[in-house]
GROMACS .gro file of C-alpha atoms in nm:
model
  414
    1UNK     CA    1  -5.519   3.693  -3.045
    2UNK     CA    2  -5.553   3.453  -2.755
    3UNK     CA    3  -5.375   3.118  -2.744
    4UNK     CA    4  -5.714   2.947  -2.761
    5UNK     CA    5  -5.806   3.137  -3.079
    6UNK     CA    6  -5.464   3.066  -3.224
    7UNK     CA    7  -5.506   2.696  -3.167
    8UNK     CA    8  -5.850   2.701  -3.325
    9UNK     CA    9  -5.722   2.865  -3.645
   10UNK     CA   10  -5.379   2.705  -3.659
   11UNK     CA   11  -5.321   2.451  -3.936
   12UNK     CA   12  -4.967   2.315  -3.924
   13UNK     CA   13  -4.757   2.297  -4.236
   14UNK     CA   14  -4.664   1.928  -4.234
   15UNK     CA   15  -4.358   1.968  -4.456
   16UNK     CA   16  -4.205   2.253  -4.258
   17UNK     CA   17  -4.289   2.089  -3.927
   18UNK     CA   18  -4.120   1.768  -4.039
   19UNK     CA   19  -3.804   1.963  -4.122
   20UNK     CA   20  -3.802   2.118  -3.775
   21UNK     CA   21  -3.864   1.776  -3.623
   22UNK     CA   22  -3.563   1.641  -3.809
   23UNK     CA   23  -3.342   1.916  -3.667
   24UNK     CA   24  -3.455   1.842  -3.311
   25UNK     CA   25  -3.447   1.463  -3.342
   26UNK     CA   26  -3.078   1.413  -3.241
   27UNK     CA   27  -3.135   1.626  -2.930
   28UNK     CA   28  -3.453   1.432  -2.847
   29UNK     CA   29  -3.260   1.105  -2.864
   30UNK     CA   30  -2.985   1.242  -2.643
   31UNK     CA   31  -3.235   1.373  -2.388
   32UNK     CA   32  -3.406   1.034  -2.387
   33UNK     CA   33  -3.075   0.861  -2.316
   34UNK     CA   34  -2.996   1.108  -2.036
   35UNK     CA   35  -3.340   1.055  -1.879
   36UNK     CA   36  -3.294   0.678  -1.884
   37UNK     CA   37  -2.966   0.724  -1.697
   38UNK     CA   38  -3.135   0.954  -1.446
   39UNK     CA   39  -3.410   0.699  -1.388
   40UNK     CA   40  -3.172   0.407  -1.344
   41UNK     CA   41  -2.989   0.603  -1.075
   42UNK     CA   42  -3.315   0.686  -0.898
   43UNK     CA   43  -3.473   0.340  -0.932
   44UNK     CA   44  -3.212   0.159  -0.725
   45UNK     CA   45  -3.467  -0.078  -0.575
   46UNK     CA   46  -3.493  -0.432  -0.441
   47UNK     CA   47  -3.632  -0.531  -0.780
   48UNK     CA   48  -3.498  -0.429  -1.120
   49UNK     CA   49  -3.769  -0.269  -1.338
   50UNK     CA   50  -3.747  -0.292  -1.714
   51UNK     CA   51  -3.718   0.036  -1.903
   52UNK     CA   52  -3.851   0.085  -2.255
   53UNK     CA   53  -3.806   0.421  -2.424
   54UNK     CA   54  -3.883   0.592  -2.750
   55UNK     CA   55  -3.891   0.925  -2.926
   56UNK     CA   56  -4.233   0.963  -3.088
   57UNK     CA   57  -4.214   0.926  -3.466
   58UNK     CA   58  -4.307   1.228  -3.671
   59UNK     CA   59  -4.620   1.063  -3.817
   60UNK     CA   60  -4.748   0.970  -3.470
   61UNK     CA   61  -4.659   1.314  -3.340
   62UNK     CA   62  -4.839   1.492  -3.625
   63UNK     CA   63  -5.158   1.287  -3.588
   64UNK     CA   64  -5.172   1.355  -3.214
   65UNK     CA   65  -5.089   1.723  -3.266
   66UNK     CA   66  -5.394   1.766  -3.490
   67UNK     CA   67  -5.611   1.576  -3.243
   68UNK     CA   68  -5.516   1.735  -2.912
   69UNK     CA   69  -5.421   2.091  -3.020
   70UNK     CA   70  -5.176   2.144  -2.729
   71UNK     CA   71  -5.127   2.476  -2.551
   72UNK     CA   72  -4.770   2.492  -2.687
   73UNK     CA   73  -4.901   2.602  -3.028
   74UNK     CA   74  -4.759   2.939  -3.125
   75UNK     CA   75  -4.486   2.963  -2.860
   76UNK     CA   76  -4.210   2.795  -3.063
   77UNK     CA   77  -4.131   2.661  -3.406
   78UNK     CA   78  -4.211   2.313  -3.278
   79UNK     CA   79  -4.522   2.281  -3.058
   80UNK     CA   80  -4.449   1.989  -2.826
   81UNK     CA   81  -4.696   1.734  -2.695
   82UNK     CA   82  -4.675   1.555  -2.360
   83UNK     CA   83  -4.518   1.237  -2.493
   84UNK     CA   84  -4.266   1.348  -2.754
   85UNK     CA   85  -4.021   1.170  -2.527
   86UNK     CA   86  -4.155   0.868  -2.344
   87UNK     CA   87  -4.018   0.604  -2.109
   88UNK     CA   88  -4.206   0.303  -1.984
   89UNK     CA   89  -4.114   0.151  -1.646
   90UNK     CA   90  -4.231  -0.211  -1.624
   91UNK     CA   91  -4.252  -0.372  -1.280
   92UNK     CA   92  -4.313  -0.731  -1.170
   93UNK     CA   93  -4.591  -0.669  -0.916
   94UNK     CA   94  -4.870  -0.424  -0.842
   95UNK     CA   95  -4.705  -0.315  -0.516
   96UNK     CA   96  -4.402  -0.198  -0.714
   97UNK     CA   97  -4.602   0.066  -0.902
   98UNK     CA   98  -4.646   0.290  -0.598
   99UNK     CA   99  -4.280   0.242  -0.503
  100UNK     CA  100  -4.168   0.366  -0.845
  101UNK     CA  101  -4.417   0.652  -0.842
  102UNK     CA  102  -4.289   0.770  -0.504
  103UNK     CA  103  -3.931   0.765  -0.628
  104UNK     CA  104  -4.031   0.987  -0.920
  105UNK     CA  105  -4.217   1.227  -0.690
  106UNK     CA  106  -3.918   1.246  -0.456
  107UNK     CA  107  -3.655   1.305  -0.723
  108UNK     CA  108  -3.814   1.503  -1.007
  109UNK     CA  109  -4.048   1.795  -1.060
  110UNK     CA  110  -4.374   1.615  -1.138
  111UNK     CA  111  -4.622   1.815  -1.344
  112UNK     CA  112  -4.906   1.563  -1.353
  113UNK     CA  113  -5.000   1.212  -1.245
  114UNK     CA  114  -5.282   1.034  -1.427
  115UNK     CA  115  -5.406   0.681  -1.365
  116UNK     CA  116  -5.533   0.556  -1.698
  117UNK     CA  117  -5.813   0.302  -1.688
  118UNK     CA  118  -5.883   0.344  -1.317
  119UNK     CA  119  -6.239   0.465  -1.387
  120UNK     CA  120  -6.338   0.172  -1.610
  121UNK     CA  121  -6.595  -0.082  -1.494
  122UNK     CA  122  -6.535  -0.458  -1.509
  123UNK     CA  123  -6.744  -0.468  -1.830
  124UNK     CA  124  -6.508  -0.236  -2.015
  125UNK     CA  125  -6.175  -0.322  -2.173
  126UNK     CA  126  -5.872  -0.098  -2.190
  127UNK     CA  127  -5.522  -0.089  -2.050
  128UNK     CA  128  -5.434   0.038  -1.707
  129UNK     CA  129  -5.127   0.249  -1.652
  130UNK     CA  130  -4.996   0.532  -1.438
  131UNK     CA  131  -4.875   0.825  -1.648
  132UNK     CA  132  -4.639   1.072  -1.486
  133UNK     CA  133  -4.529   1.393  -1.664
  134UNK     CA  134  -4.183   1.507  -1.558
  135UNK     CA  135  -4.014   1.838  -1.611
  136UNK     CA  136  -3.671   1.782  -1.759
  137UNK     CA  137  -3.398   1.844  -1.500
  138UNK     CA  138  -3.194   2.161  -1.565
  139UNK     CA  139  -2.876   1.952  -1.592
  140UNK     CA  140  -3.034   1.779  -1.891
  141UNK     CA  141  -3.199   2.081  -2.055
  142UNK     CA  142  -2.890   2.299  -2.047
  143UNK     CA  143  -2.693   2.055  -2.263
  144UNK     CA  144  -2.917   2.082  -2.571
  145UNK     CA  145  -3.114   2.325  -2.785
  146UNK     CA  146  -3.473   2.215  -2.727
  147UNK     CA  147  -3.822   2.342  -2.811
  148UNK     CA  148  -4.004   2.527  -2.535
  149UNK     CA  149  -4.186   2.327  -2.270
  150UNK     CA  150  -4.045   1.990  -2.374
  151UNK     CA  151  -4.125   1.735  -2.101
  152UNK     CA  152  -4.093   1.360  -2.052
  153UNK     CA  153  -4.382   1.120  -2.007
  154UNK     CA  154  -4.325   0.820  -1.781
  155UNK     CA  155  -4.563   0.524  -1.794
  156UNK     CA  156  -4.557   0.283  -1.500
  157UNK     CA  157  -4.707  -0.061  -1.558
  158UNK     CA  158  -4.686  -0.420  -1.445
  159UNK     CA  159  -4.560  -0.681  -1.689
  160UNK     CA  160  -4.916  -0.797  -1.756
  161UNK     CA  161  -5.052  -0.445  -1.796
  162UNK     CA  162  -4.779  -0.380  -2.050
  163UNK     CA  163  -4.855  -0.702  -2.237
  164UNK     CA  164  -5.223  -0.611  -2.260
  165UNK     CA  165  -5.145  -0.257  -2.374
  166UNK     CA  166  -4.921  -0.386  -2.653
  167UNK     CA  167  -5.184  -0.629  -2.782
  168UNK     CA  168  -5.466  -0.378  -2.747
  169UNK     CA  169  -5.265  -0.121  -2.939
  170UNK     CA  170  -5.225  -0.362  -3.230
  171UNK     CA  171  -5.590  -0.475  -3.226
  172UNK     CA  172  -5.762  -0.141  -3.177
  173UNK     CA  173  -5.552   0.171  -3.222
  174UNK     CA  174  -5.332   0.065  -3.513
  175UNK     CA  175  -5.620  -0.099  -3.701
  176UNK     CA  176  -5.902   0.061  -3.893
  177UNK     CA  177  -6.129  -0.197  -3.737
  178UNK     CA  178  -6.301  -0.096  -3.415
  179UNK     CA  179  -6.470  -0.360  -3.199
  180UNK     CA  180  -6.831  -0.240  -3.203
  181UNK     CA  181  -6.968  -0.594  -3.201
  182UNK     CA  182  -7.098  -0.667  -2.848
  183UNK     CA  183  -6.977  -1.030  -2.823
  184UNK     CA  184  -6.630  -0.923  -2.935
  185UNK     CA  185  -6.629  -0.639  -2.683
  186UNK     CA  186  -6.718  -0.892  -2.416
  187UNK     CA  187  -6.429  -1.116  -2.521
  188UNK     CA  188  -6.185  -0.828  -2.501
  189UNK     CA  189  -6.324  -0.723  -2.163
  190UNK     CA  190  -6.294  -1.084  -2.042
  191UNK     CA  191  -5.930  -1.103  -2.153
  192UNK     CA  192  -5.852  -0.775  -1.980
  193UNK     CA  193  -6.028  -0.891  -1.663
  194UNK     CA  194  -5.830  -1.217  -1.668
  195UNK     CA  195  -5.500  -1.031  -1.688
  196UNK     CA  196  -5.608  -0.792  -1.413
  197UNK     CA  197  -5.707  -1.088  -1.195
  198UNK     CA  198  -5.372  -1.253  -1.267
  199UNK     CA  199  -5.195  -0.937  -1.151
  200UNK     CA  200  -5.396  -0.944  -0.828
  201UNK     CA  201  -5.325  -1.314  -0.771
  202UNK     CA  202  -4.954  -1.266  -0.836
  203UNK     CA  203  -4.954  -0.984  -0.581
  204UNK     CA  204  -5.135  -1.201  -0.326
  205UNK     CA  205  -4.874  -1.474  -0.375
  206UNK     CA  206  -4.602  -1.211  -0.337
  207UNK     CA  207  -4.763  -1.084  -0.015
  208UNK     CA  208  -4.776  -1.440   0.115
  209UNK     CA  209  -4.408  -1.494   0.032
  210UNK     CA  210  -4.317  -1.169   0.208
  211UNK     CA  211  -4.506  -1.278   0.520
  212UNK     CA  212  -4.341  -1.620   0.513
  213UNK     CA  213  -3.994  -1.474   0.461
  214UNK     CA  214  -4.050  -1.227   0.744
  215UNK     CA  215  -4.161  -1.502   0.983
  216UNK     CA  216  -3.871  -1.726   0.877
  217UNK     CA  217  -3.623  -1.444   0.932
  218UNK     CA  218  -3.761  -1.393   1.283
  219UNK     CA  219  -3.740  -1.765   1.351
  220UNK     CA  220  -3.382  -1.790   1.229
  221UNK     CA  221  -3.277  -1.484   1.430
  222UNK     CA  222  -3.436  -1.618   1.749
  223UNK     CA  223  -3.273  -1.959   1.692
  224UNK     CA  224  -2.925  -1.811   1.659
  225UNK     CA  225  -2.985  -1.580   1.956
  226UNK     CA  226  -3.071  -1.887   2.161
  227UNK     CA  227  -2.765  -2.074   2.034
  228UNK     CA  228  -2.539  -1.779   2.117
  229UNK     CA  229  -2.694  -1.746   2.461
  230UNK     CA  230  -2.635  -2.113   2.536
  231UNK     CA  231  -2.270  -2.077   2.431
  232UNK     CA  232  -2.198  -1.723   2.550
  233UNK     CA  233  -1.970  -1.829   2.838
  234UNK     CA  234  -1.718  -2.060   2.675
  235UNK     CA  235  -1.499  -2.082   2.983
  236UNK     CA  236  -1.774  -2.243   3.189
  237UNK     CA  237  -2.008  -2.530   3.106
  238UNK     CA  238  -2.306  -2.316   3.194
  239UNK     CA  239  -2.654  -2.392   3.065
  240UNK     CA  240  -2.925  -2.143   2.989
  241UNK     CA  241  -3.232  -2.172   3.204
  242UNK     CA  242  -3.543  -2.247   3.008
  243UNK     CA  243  -3.700  -1.941   2.852
  244UNK     CA  244  -4.036  -1.855   2.997
  245UNK     CA  245  -4.327  -1.774   2.769
  246UNK     CA  246  -4.593  -1.725   3.032
  247UNK     CA  247  -4.735  -1.415   2.871
  248UNK     CA  248  -5.054  -1.452   2.677
  249UNK     CA  249  -4.954  -1.549   2.323
  250UNK     CA  250  -5.096  -1.335   2.043
  251UNK     CA  251  -5.340  -1.510   1.815
  252UNK     CA  252  -5.206  -1.606   1.474
  253UNK     CA  253  -5.314  -1.395   1.175
  254UNK     CA  254  -5.280  -1.695   0.942
  255UNK     CA  255  -5.530  -1.966   0.858
  256UNK     CA  256  -5.449  -2.335   0.834
  257UNK     CA  257  -5.527  -2.515   0.512
  258UNK     CA  258  -5.260  -2.593   0.256
  259UNK     CA  259  -4.908  -2.699   0.351
  260UNK     CA  260  -4.794  -2.341   0.290
  261UNK     CA  261  -5.060  -2.206   0.527
  262UNK     CA  262  -4.972  -2.467   0.789
  263UNK     CA  263  -4.602  -2.385   0.760
  264UNK     CA  264  -4.674  -2.016   0.805
  265UNK     CA  265  -4.890  -2.094   1.108
  266UNK     CA  266  -4.618  -2.314   1.256
  267UNK     CA  267  -4.343  -2.057   1.208
  268UNK     CA  268  -4.565  -1.784   1.355
  269UNK     CA  269  -4.630  -2.004   1.659
  270UNK     CA  270  -4.258  -2.073   1.683
  271UNK     CA  271  -4.176  -1.701   1.670
  272UNK     CA  272  -4.426  -1.619   1.943
  273UNK     CA  273  -4.283  -1.886   2.175
  274UNK     CA  274  -4.559  -2.145   2.137
  275UNK     CA  275  -4.316  -2.426   2.060
  276UNK     CA  276  -4.554  -2.711   2.143
  277UNK     CA  277  -4.806  -2.583   1.891
  278UNK     CA  278  -4.530  -2.532   1.635
  279UNK     CA  279  -4.406  -2.890   1.680
  280UNK     CA  280  -4.763  -3.019   1.649
  281UNK     CA  281  -4.821  -2.838   1.320
  282UNK     CA  282  -4.483  -2.943   1.179
  283UNK     CA  283  -4.571  -3.303   1.271
  284UNK     CA  284  -4.907  -3.277   1.092
  285UNK     CA  285  -4.731  -3.157   0.778
  286UNK     CA  286  -4.488  -3.450   0.798
  287UNK     CA  287  -4.782  -3.691   0.839
  288UNK     CA  288  -4.916  -3.586   0.498
  289UNK     CA  289  -4.606  -3.750   0.345
  290UNK     CA  290  -4.495  -3.458   0.126
  291UNK     CA  291  -4.203  -3.488  -0.113
  292UNK     CA  292  -3.842  -3.498   0.006
  293UNK     CA  293  -3.781  -3.131  -0.075
  294UNK     CA  294  -4.059  -3.032   0.166
  295UNK     CA  295  -3.957  -3.290   0.426
  296UNK     CA  296  -3.602  -3.156   0.456
  297UNK     CA  297  -3.742  -2.808   0.527
  298UNK     CA  298  -4.004  -2.923   0.777
  299UNK     CA  299  -3.764  -3.145   0.972
  300UNK     CA  300  -3.521  -2.854   0.989
  301UNK     CA  301  -3.791  -2.621   1.128
  302UNK     CA  302  -3.920  -2.878   1.375
  303UNK     CA  303  -3.563  -2.943   1.490
  304UNK     CA  304  -3.528  -2.572   1.570
  305UNK     CA  305  -3.851  -2.584   1.771
  306UNK     CA  306  -3.727  -2.888   1.964
  307UNK     CA  307  -3.398  -2.708   2.026
  308UNK     CA  308  -3.582  -2.406   2.164
  309UNK     CA  309  -3.762  -2.643   2.404
  310UNK     CA  310  -3.420  -2.786   2.510
  311UNK     CA  311  -3.533  -3.121   2.367
  312UNK     CA  312  -3.191  -3.188   2.219
  313UNK     CA  313  -3.240  -3.557   2.137
  314UNK     CA  314  -3.542  -3.487   1.916
  315UNK     CA  315  -3.373  -3.181   1.767
  316UNK     CA  316  -3.071  -3.392   1.676
  317UNK     CA  317  -3.290  -3.660   1.517
  318UNK     CA  318  -3.482  -3.403   1.309
  319UNK     CA  319  -3.170  -3.230   1.184
  320UNK     CA  320  -3.027  -3.569   1.082
  321UNK     CA  321  -3.350  -3.649   0.894
  322UNK     CA  322  -3.326  -3.311   0.722
  323UNK     CA  323  -2.972  -3.402   0.613
  324UNK     CA  324  -3.093  -3.743   0.495
  325UNK     CA  325  -3.349  -3.589   0.258
  326UNK     CA  326  -3.108  -3.321   0.130
  327UNK     CA  327  -2.751  -3.446   0.177
  328UNK     CA  328  -2.608  -3.170  -0.043
  329UNK     CA  329  -2.730  -2.890   0.185
  330UNK     CA  330  -2.479  -2.759   0.438
  331UNK     CA  331  -2.734  -2.623   0.685
  332UNK     CA  332  -2.857  -2.948   0.847
  333UNK     CA  333  -2.497  -3.054   0.924
  334UNK     CA  334  -2.432  -2.711   1.074
  335UNK     CA  335  -2.741  -2.744   1.295
  336UNK     CA  336  -2.637  -3.096   1.400
  337UNK     CA  337  -2.302  -2.950   1.503
  338UNK     CA  338  -2.480  -2.685   1.710
  339UNK     CA  339  -2.685  -2.945   1.900
  340UNK     CA  340  -2.380  -3.164   1.961
  341UNK     CA  341  -2.186  -2.860   2.086
  342UNK     CA  342  -2.471  -2.771   2.319
  343UNK     CA  343  -2.466  -3.118   2.477
  344UNK     CA  344  -2.083  -3.097   2.490
  345UNK     CA  345  -2.013  -3.372   2.239
  346UNK     CA  346  -1.744  -3.155   2.081
  347UNK     CA  347  -1.551  -3.419   1.886
  348UNK     CA  348  -1.859  -3.534   1.694
  349UNK     CA  349  -1.965  -3.171   1.651
  350UNK     CA  350  -1.631  -3.104   1.478
  351UNK     CA  351  -1.709  -3.381   1.229
  352UNK     CA  352  -2.045  -3.229   1.138
  353UNK     CA  353  -1.912  -2.874   1.118
  354UNK     CA  354  -1.647  -3.010   0.881
  355UNK     CA  355  -1.918  -3.166   0.662
  356UNK     CA  356  -2.099  -2.831   0.656
  357UNK     CA  357  -1.780  -2.643   0.569
  358UNK     CA  358  -1.700  -2.886   0.287
  359UNK     CA  359  -2.036  -2.801   0.128
  360UNK     CA  360  -2.009  -2.426   0.196
  361UNK     CA  361  -1.661  -2.296   0.273
  362UNK     CA  362  -1.752  -1.930   0.233
  363UNK     CA  363  -1.953  -1.890   0.556
  364UNK     CA  364  -1.766  -1.760   0.862
  365UNK     CA  365  -1.977  -1.930   1.129
  366UNK     CA  366  -1.901  -2.288   1.033
  367UNK     CA  367  -1.533  -2.217   1.105
  368UNK     CA  368  -1.622  -2.014   1.414
  369UNK     CA  369  -1.834  -2.290   1.567
  370UNK     CA  370  -1.564  -2.546   1.490
  371UNK     CA  371  -1.306  -2.316   1.651
  372UNK     CA  372  -1.522  -2.316   1.965
  373UNK     CA  373  -1.514  -2.695   1.965
  374UNK     CA  374  -1.134  -2.702   1.924
  375UNK     CA  375  -1.114  -2.466   2.219
  376UNK     CA  376  -1.314  -2.704   2.439
  377UNK     CA  377  -1.112  -3.001   2.312
  378UNK     CA  378  -0.791  -2.818   2.408
  379UNK     CA  379  -0.647  -2.786   2.056
  380UNK     CA  380  -0.561  -2.414   2.059
  381UNK     CA  381  -0.364  -2.427   1.732
  382UNK     CA  382  -0.665  -2.550   1.536
  383UNK     CA  383  -0.893  -2.312   1.727
  384UNK     CA  384  -0.680  -2.012   1.625
  385UNK     CA  385  -0.655  -2.135   1.265
  386UNK     CA  386  -1.036  -2.171   1.229
  387UNK     CA  387  -1.093  -1.841   1.406
  388UNK     CA  388  -0.856  -1.661   1.166
  389UNK     CA  389  -1.037  -1.810   0.866
  390UNK     CA  390  -1.375  -1.704   1.003
  391UNK     CA  391  -1.247  -1.349   1.055
  392UNK     CA  392  -1.123  -1.337   0.695
  393UNK     CA  393  -1.475  -1.440   0.584
  394UNK     CA  394  -1.646  -1.162   0.779
  395UNK     CA  395  -1.693  -1.278   1.138
  396UNK     CA  396  -1.810  -0.998   1.364
  397UNK     CA  397  -1.550  -0.823   1.579
  398UNK     CA  398  -1.741  -0.904   1.898
  399UNK     CA  399  -1.749  -1.279   1.827
  400UNK     CA  400  -1.381  -1.278   1.734
  401UNK     CA  401  -1.268  -1.093   2.045
  402UNK     CA  402  -1.473  -1.308   2.285
  403UNK     CA  403  -1.326  -1.635   2.157
  404UNK     CA  404  -0.972  -1.509   2.092
  405UNK     CA  405  -0.951  -1.374   2.446
  406UNK     CA  406  -1.046  -1.714   2.591
  407UNK     CA  407  -0.800  -1.897   2.364
  408UNK     CA  408  -0.514  -1.667   2.465
  409UNK     CA  409  -0.595  -1.709   2.834
  410UNK     CA  410  -0.591  -2.088   2.803
  411UNK     CA  411  -0.266  -2.078   2.605
  412UNK     CA  412  -0.106  -1.863   2.877
  413UNK     CA  413  -0.196  -2.125   3.138
  414UNK     CA  414  -0.035  -2.405   2.938
   0.00000   0.00000   0.00000
């Protein structure tokens, strides 16, 4: 008799099957725990997904067994279904779903990937989810006595997809009521569409944040590169010639509009060397009279643009305004110290580096920059002391060696 014929004629004995289920249940729970551990090791990502897991109850298992008639009927005393063991991976954003799916594909034997709800129109309601069927790793299977062909179902969802699925399950699948009424169907479809739209909007905001963070990281890196270049020869009072940006500047991919859009445009202009345009946009943002939290950020960015133009007086003024609007932040004082060091006002620079250090004494570069000032002021004892502290906090070997060599040479000449 073929498997197909066997499934057609097979009527499970509920009582006997429940006894077998009871015998396997401890092993199912242990396998589930092992799979959670496996997943946590694999999902070592920039975000921390939430894991929910369960062993399917016997009643749920039995109902589904009668409905789907799986191809495991007749090959063991307990015909398994695809989701006897299930784990749900819940992610913050839509972009995270593909990241998680790739990790599963790279680290497990994947039997099937199904995207539930992907074929629905906007008029239909129903949850969306990616279902991935995994073969149990041998290191897990060999520890327990398990029914043949037992697998693990992984569901990957966003937080909002999971919320909708939970509510829908209560309203539709666990209730004898089915929403045949057209207005009610429309309401459910509208709710589902709203949550789907919210997911898309959250992802767009996330994409915007990623772009902004990327541009800000570039801007900060270029600023510190410029600062290091201006101070690279500590034994001579050399000045860096103005950087030339004569090449054709790439057009910005961002559109002006809100303050966020304008900030992104300004930082992009800054990063591509169009400092005049960056200063102009920063100034327009300031002219809108935003709140103090925004002002301290904008003055700080505009100060960096002025610094890049070698307009040290305006840079100094902007950094001081940034400190005025956020006196508890260490960064503006640090930037003030940098400008004062650049124009060789080392004693005042020491005072501002000290203010920065008092607000954040765990950063190595506040001590390092102050050590540079002590070097120029001729106080080698304090220079060595600050340099040693900065090294203990993680200063790079290259920065340490360059300054320590100069200090030792000057001490030898004394």
